[in-house]
Structures are given as C-alpha cells and as structure tokens.
Amino acid sequence: MVIVSVVVRDFGSHMLQKISELENKSNIKLPVTKKILLAETGTVEQILSILTNSETIVNVLKQTENRELILRDVCIASKKTGETLVKARSRFFLANMPGNIINQIKRKNLGIGNIIIRHELETFRKIIKIGYNSKSNSIFRVYHIIHRGKVAIEIKECFTSDIDSNVNLALDAENSSQHY
C-alpha cells in the first residue's frame, strides 16, 4: 500500500497545480469528478447530492467527547442506493465554536455542512492536504473549517473508489430521461 499526499498551502489558484502534483507522484490520472471533490470548499453533502442525483444521508458511526474535543466518524451515503460515498473523521475544537453549534453536533442528527447552513455560521474552509491511497484506490483530503480566525473543525474525508460510477450512473439516468 502506498499513500501519497500533497501539502496545500495556498489552495486558491494553485489547487489545479496541487492536484497535478498528486497525479504525478501517484502515477494516476484523476477524473474530473474526483478533482472537483478534492477542490470543493462548499458543502460536501450538497455537491455529492448534485453529482449523484440523489439526496445524501449522514450516518454518525461513532462520536466521543471530552472537555476540549468532539471526535466524530461518519459516512455519507446516497439516499437512493444506500451506497457509501465518503467516510469522514472530524475533530471539533470546542473552545473555538459557539455553544449552539456544539449542542447541535452532540445531537448526532445532522452533517457539519447542514449544521453550518442551518445556523448561518460564518466560516472559511482551508484545504490542508490532498492525497491518494493505492490500496483502496481512493482519494482523500484534510481541511480546516475556520470560524473567527481559529480552527473550529478539522476534517479528513476519504472518497470511495467507486464514486465515479455513482456519478456516471446519475448522468446516464439524467441523459436518458431528457428529450431534446
């Protein structure tokens, strides 16, 4: 198994360059959908639902907490097929988050993106690292969600190797239903 990663310092205009660096180091060619998922700085649940033409479900697999941190493992799945699209591990730094957000996270009923949107929390996402795991043929990324200048959440997302087939199935279904 080989895990290759690329540190991303200034992800803005250089993200394509960093993805190309990852491809070269890993000796792979990523499809556009995987490039979009690596570079996305909005709500992952939303982009996945658009790419797969299916609502998504966030399943909290495990959540532990102490006075300083909440650790959470989730999988995001297609509501249509039940297939897992991404697995994520999050670290919530409680000192850097509003109490109402912490309370919502503790309920374990919503994904982070929906919590942020529901509470209209002003945040900035900064991608720290992108990578490729040859054993599972999957891509991953690590990013921070920053609130009021401090890291509130650190997330590592691992996208399943068959994410492209889920996207292609959605595209095929949509194309066959359109009449020009």
PDB file of C-alpha atoms in Angstrom, residues 6-155:
ATOM      1  CA  VAL A   6       0.497  16.764  -1.170  1.00  0.00           C
ATOM      2  CA  VAL A   7       0.541  19.625   1.301  1.00  0.00           C
ATOM      3  CA  VAL A   8      -1.603  22.523   0.140  1.00  0.00           C
ATOM      4  CA  ARG A   9      -0.543  25.919   1.412  1.00  0.00           C
ATOM      5  CA  ASP A  10      -2.250  28.352  -0.940  1.00  0.00           C
ATOM      6  CA  PHE A  11      -5.073  26.312  -2.384  1.00  0.00           C
ATOM      7  CA  GLY A  12      -6.885  29.129  -4.213  1.00  0.00           C
ATOM      8  CA  SER A  13      -5.462  29.497  -7.688  1.00  0.00           C
ATOM      9  CA  HIS A  14      -2.923  26.734  -7.159  1.00  0.00           C
ATOM     10  CA  MET A  15      -5.310  23.848  -6.489  1.00  0.00           C
ATOM     11  CA  LEU A  16      -5.134  22.534 -10.064  1.00  0.00           C
ATOM     12  CA  GLN A  17      -1.347  22.579  -9.766  1.00  0.00           C
ATOM     13  CA  LYS A  18      -1.505  20.610  -6.492  1.00  0.00           C
ATOM     14  CA  ILE A  19      -3.882  18.033  -7.998  1.00  0.00           C
ATOM     15  CA  SER A  20      -1.498  17.648 -10.941  1.00  0.00           C
ATOM     16  CA  GLU A  21       1.381  17.166  -8.483  1.00  0.00           C
ATOM     17  CA  LEU A  22      -0.630  14.449  -6.700  1.00  0.00           C
ATOM     18  CA  GLU A  23      -1.348  12.722 -10.031  1.00  0.00           C
ATOM     19  CA  ASN A  24       2.342  12.790 -10.983  1.00  0.00           C
ATOM     20  CA  LYS A  25       3.536  11.497  -7.586  1.00  0.00           C
ATOM     21  CA  SER A  26       0.883   8.738  -7.593  1.00  0.00           C
ATOM     22  CA  ASN A  27       1.219   7.932 -11.300  1.00  0.00           C
ATOM     23  CA  ILE A  28      -2.559   8.238 -11.764  1.00  0.00           C
ATOM     24  CA  LYS A  29      -4.943  10.352 -13.815  1.00  0.00           C
ATOM     25  CA  LEU A  30      -7.934  11.568 -11.799  1.00  0.00           C
ATOM     26  CA  PRO A  31     -11.305  12.045 -13.479  1.00  0.00           C
ATOM     27  CA  VAL A  32     -12.871  15.492 -13.255  1.00  0.00           C
ATOM     28  CA  THR A  33     -15.369  14.393 -10.579  1.00  0.00           C
ATOM     29  CA  LYS A  34     -12.564  13.426  -8.196  1.00  0.00           C
ATOM     30  CA  LYS A  35     -10.760  16.697  -8.901  1.00  0.00           C
ATOM     31  CA  ILE A  36     -13.949  18.587  -8.056  1.00  0.00           C
ATOM     32  CA  LEU A  37     -14.328  16.653  -4.793  1.00  0.00           C
ATOM     33  CA  LEU A  38     -10.712  17.342  -3.785  1.00  0.00           C
ATOM     34  CA  ALA A  39     -11.042  21.062  -4.510  1.00  0.00           C
ATOM     35  CA  GLU A  40     -14.594  21.677  -3.235  1.00  0.00           C
ATOM     36  CA  THR A  41     -14.756  24.221  -0.409  1.00  0.00           C
ATOM     37  CA  GLY A  42     -18.526  24.303  -0.006  1.00  0.00           C
ATOM     38  CA  THR A  43     -20.876  21.747   1.486  1.00  0.00           C
ATOM     39  CA  VAL A  44     -19.753  18.216   0.580  1.00  0.00           C
ATOM     40  CA  GLU A  45     -23.240  16.821   1.131  1.00  0.00           C
ATOM     41  CA  GLN A  46     -24.620  19.266  -1.424  1.00  0.00           C
ATOM     42  CA  ILE A  47     -22.007  18.604  -4.131  1.00  0.00           C
ATOM     43  CA  LEU A  48     -22.388  14.839  -3.638  1.00  0.00           C
ATOM     44  CA  SER A  49     -26.165  15.055  -3.991  1.00  0.00           C
ATOM     45  CA  ILE A  50     -25.789  17.037  -7.223  1.00  0.00           C
ATOM     46  CA  LEU A  51     -23.105  14.741  -8.669  1.00  0.00           C
ATOM     47  CA  THR A  52     -25.056  11.551  -7.843  1.00  0.00           C
ATOM     48  CA  ASN A  53     -28.536  12.981  -8.496  1.00  0.00           C
ATOM     49  CA  SER A  54     -29.610  11.691  -5.099  1.00  0.00           C
ATOM     50  CA  GLU A  55     -30.124  13.180  -1.685  1.00  0.00           C
ATOM     51  CA  THR A  56     -27.479  12.123   0.814  1.00  0.00           C
ATOM     52  CA  ILE A  57     -27.718  10.686   4.309  1.00  0.00           C
ATOM     53  CA  VAL A  58     -25.152  11.377   7.010  1.00  0.00           C
ATOM     54  CA  ASN A  59     -24.695   8.410   9.341  1.00  0.00           C
ATOM     55  CA  VAL A  60     -22.768   9.115  12.533  1.00  0.00           C
ATOM     56  CA  LEU A  61     -20.827   5.905  13.153  1.00  0.00           C
ATOM     57  CA  LYS A  62     -19.025   6.958  16.313  1.00  0.00           C
ATOM     58  CA  GLN A  63     -18.814  10.119  18.404  1.00  0.00           C
ATOM     59  CA  THR A  64     -16.777  10.695  21.542  1.00  0.00           C
ATOM     60  CA  GLU A  65     -16.189  13.849  23.509  1.00  0.00           C
ATOM     61  CA  ASN A  66     -14.229  15.391  26.309  1.00  0.00           C
ATOM     62  CA  ARG A  67     -13.936  18.959  27.576  1.00  0.00           C
ATOM     63  CA  GLU A  68     -11.816  20.116  24.643  1.00  0.00           C
ATOM     64  CA  LEU A  69     -12.794  17.957  21.666  1.00  0.00           C
ATOM     65  CA  ILE A  70     -15.562  16.058  19.969  1.00  0.00           C
ATOM     66  CA  LEU A  71     -14.300  13.296  17.687  1.00  0.00           C
ATOM     67  CA  ARG A  72     -16.762  12.076  15.083  1.00  0.00           C
ATOM     68  CA  ASP A  73     -16.678   9.355  12.412  1.00  0.00           C
ATOM     69  CA  VAL A  74     -19.369   9.489   9.748  1.00  0.00           C
ATOM     70  CA  CYS A  75     -20.223   8.093   6.374  1.00  0.00           C
ATOM     71  CA  ILE A  76     -22.198   9.980   3.790  1.00  0.00           C
ATOM     72  CA  ALA A  77     -24.319   7.715   1.628  1.00  0.00           C
ATOM     73  CA  SER A  78     -26.626   8.042  -1.341  1.00  0.00           C
ATOM     74  CA  LYS A  79     -30.237   8.060  -0.169  1.00  0.00           C
ATOM     75  CA  LYS A  80     -31.258   6.361  -3.438  1.00  0.00           C
ATOM     76  CA  THR A  81     -28.843   3.433  -3.365  1.00  0.00           C
ATOM     77  CA  GLY A  82     -27.576   3.388   0.222  1.00  0.00           C
ATOM     78  CA  GLU A  83     -24.008   3.207  -1.094  1.00  0.00           C
ATOM     79  CA  THR A  84     -21.321   4.947   0.930  1.00  0.00           C
ATOM     80  CA  LEU A  85     -19.819   7.875  -0.987  1.00  0.00           C
ATOM     81  CA  VAL A  86     -17.401   9.253   1.595  1.00  0.00           C
ATOM     82  CA  LYS A  87     -16.125   8.412   5.061  1.00  0.00           C
ATOM     83  CA  ALA A  88     -15.019  11.268   7.270  1.00  0.00           C
ATOM     84  CA  ARG A  89     -13.330  11.801  10.605  1.00  0.00           C
ATOM     85  CA  SER A  90     -13.834  15.175  12.264  1.00  0.00           C
ATOM     86  CA  ARG A  91     -12.237  16.868  15.240  1.00  0.00           C
ATOM     87  CA  PHE A  92     -14.284  19.702  16.740  1.00  0.00           C
ATOM     88  CA  PHE A  93     -12.292  22.157  18.841  1.00  0.00           C
ATOM     89  CA  LEU A  94     -14.916  23.219  21.366  1.00  0.00           C
ATOM     90  CA  ALA A  95     -13.141  26.381  22.578  1.00  0.00           C
ATOM     91  CA  ASN A  96     -13.410  27.764  19.032  1.00  0.00           C
ATOM     92  CA  MET A  97     -17.092  27.041  18.448  1.00  0.00           C
ATOM     93  CA  PRO A  98     -20.377  28.658  19.525  1.00  0.00           C
ATOM     94  CA  GLY A  99     -22.421  26.754  22.113  1.00  0.00           C
ATOM     95  CA  ASN A 100     -25.459  26.304  19.854  1.00  0.00           C
ATOM     96  CA  ILE A 101     -23.295  24.587  17.223  1.00  0.00           C
ATOM     97  CA  ILE A 102     -21.735  22.297  19.841  1.00  0.00           C
ATOM     98  CA  ASN A 103     -25.209  21.335  21.090  1.00  0.00           C
ATOM     99  CA  GLN A 104     -26.331  20.538  17.526  1.00  0.00           C
ATOM    100  CA  ILE A 105     -23.240  18.374  16.918  1.00  0.00           C
ATOM    101  CA  LYS A 106     -23.900  16.459  20.155  1.00  0.00           C
ATOM    102  CA  ARG A 107     -27.369  15.504  18.851  1.00  0.00           C
ATOM    103  CA  LYS A 108     -25.700  13.459  16.056  1.00  0.00           C
ATOM    104  CA  ASN A 109     -28.570  14.066  13.649  1.00  0.00           C
ATOM    105  CA  LEU A 110     -27.025  16.381  11.024  1.00  0.00           C
ATOM    106  CA  GLY A 111     -23.868  16.638   8.970  1.00  0.00           C
ATOM    107  CA  ILE A 112     -21.477  19.518   9.553  1.00  0.00           C
ATOM    108  CA  GLY A 113     -22.400  21.321   6.339  1.00  0.00           C
ATOM    109  CA  ASN A 114     -26.092  21.350   7.207  1.00  0.00           C
ATOM    110  CA  ILE A 115     -25.365  22.494  10.760  1.00  0.00           C
ATOM    111  CA  ILE A 116     -23.302  25.414   9.465  1.00  0.00           C
ATOM    112  CA  ILE A 117     -26.014  26.384   6.959  1.00  0.00           C
ATOM    113  CA  ARG A 118     -28.872  25.968   9.437  1.00  0.00           C
ATOM    114  CA  HIS A 119     -27.161  28.253  11.969  1.00  0.00           C
ATOM    115  CA  GLU A 120     -25.782  30.642   9.323  1.00  0.00           C
ATOM    116  CA  LEU A 121     -22.328  30.295  10.850  1.00  0.00           C
ATOM    117  CA  GLU A 122     -19.710  32.367   9.048  1.00  0.00           C
ATOM    118  CA  THR A 123     -16.826  30.051   8.192  1.00  0.00           C
ATOM    119  CA  PHE A 124     -13.935  29.609   5.806  1.00  0.00           C
ATOM    120  CA  ARG A 125     -12.671  26.236   4.581  1.00  0.00           C
ATOM    121  CA  LYS A 126      -8.951  25.794   4.045  1.00  0.00           C
ATOM    122  CA  ILE A 127      -7.688  22.639   2.373  1.00  0.00           C
ATOM    123  CA  ILE A 128      -4.505  21.460   4.112  1.00  0.00           C
ATOM    124  CA  LYS A 129      -3.657  18.238   2.291  1.00  0.00           C
ATOM    125  CA  ILE A 130      -4.893  16.100  -0.591  1.00  0.00           C
ATOM    126  CA  GLY A 131      -3.900  12.509  -1.209  1.00  0.00           C
ATOM    127  CA  TYR A 132      -4.309   9.118  -2.838  1.00  0.00           C
ATOM    128  CA  ASN A 133      -4.337   5.646  -1.252  1.00  0.00           C
ATOM    129  CA  SER A 134      -3.240   2.975  -3.753  1.00  0.00           C
ATOM    130  CA  LYS A 135      -4.533   0.064  -1.640  1.00  0.00           C
ATOM    131  CA  SER A 136      -8.132   1.294  -1.646  1.00  0.00           C
ATOM    132  CA  ASN A 137      -7.751   3.304  -4.882  1.00  0.00           C
ATOM    133  CA  SER A 138      -9.342   6.226  -3.072  1.00  0.00           C
ATOM    134  CA  ILE A 139      -8.647   9.916  -2.743  1.00  0.00           C
ATOM    135  CA  PHE A 140      -8.690  11.911   0.468  1.00  0.00           C
ATOM    136  CA  ARG A 141      -8.326  15.420   1.731  1.00  0.00           C
ATOM    137  CA  VAL A 142      -7.799  17.152   5.048  1.00  0.00           C
ATOM    138  CA  TYR A 143      -9.199  20.594   5.644  1.00  0.00           C
ATOM    139  CA  HIS A 144      -9.942  23.082   8.376  1.00  0.00           C
ATOM    140  CA  ILE A 145     -13.170  24.945   8.935  1.00  0.00           C
ATOM    141  CA  ILE A 146     -12.170  28.264  10.397  1.00  0.00           C
ATOM    142  CA  HIS A 147     -14.512  30.420  12.472  1.00  0.00           C
ATOM    143  CA  ARG A 148     -13.466  33.854  13.751  1.00  0.00           C
ATOM    144  CA  GLY A 149      -9.875  33.260  12.689  1.00  0.00           C
ATOM    145  CA  LYS A 150      -9.458  29.981  14.601  1.00  0.00           C
ATOM    146  CA  VAL A 151      -9.652  26.348  13.549  1.00  0.00           C
ATOM    147  CA  ALA A 152     -13.053  25.160  14.755  1.00  0.00           C
ATOM    148  CA  ILE A 153     -13.104  21.819  12.916  1.00  0.00           C
ATOM    149  CA  GLU A 154     -10.534  19.588  11.228  1.00  0.00           C
ATOM    150  CA  ILE A 155     -11.921  17.051   8.781  1.00  0.00           C
TER     151      ILE A 155
END
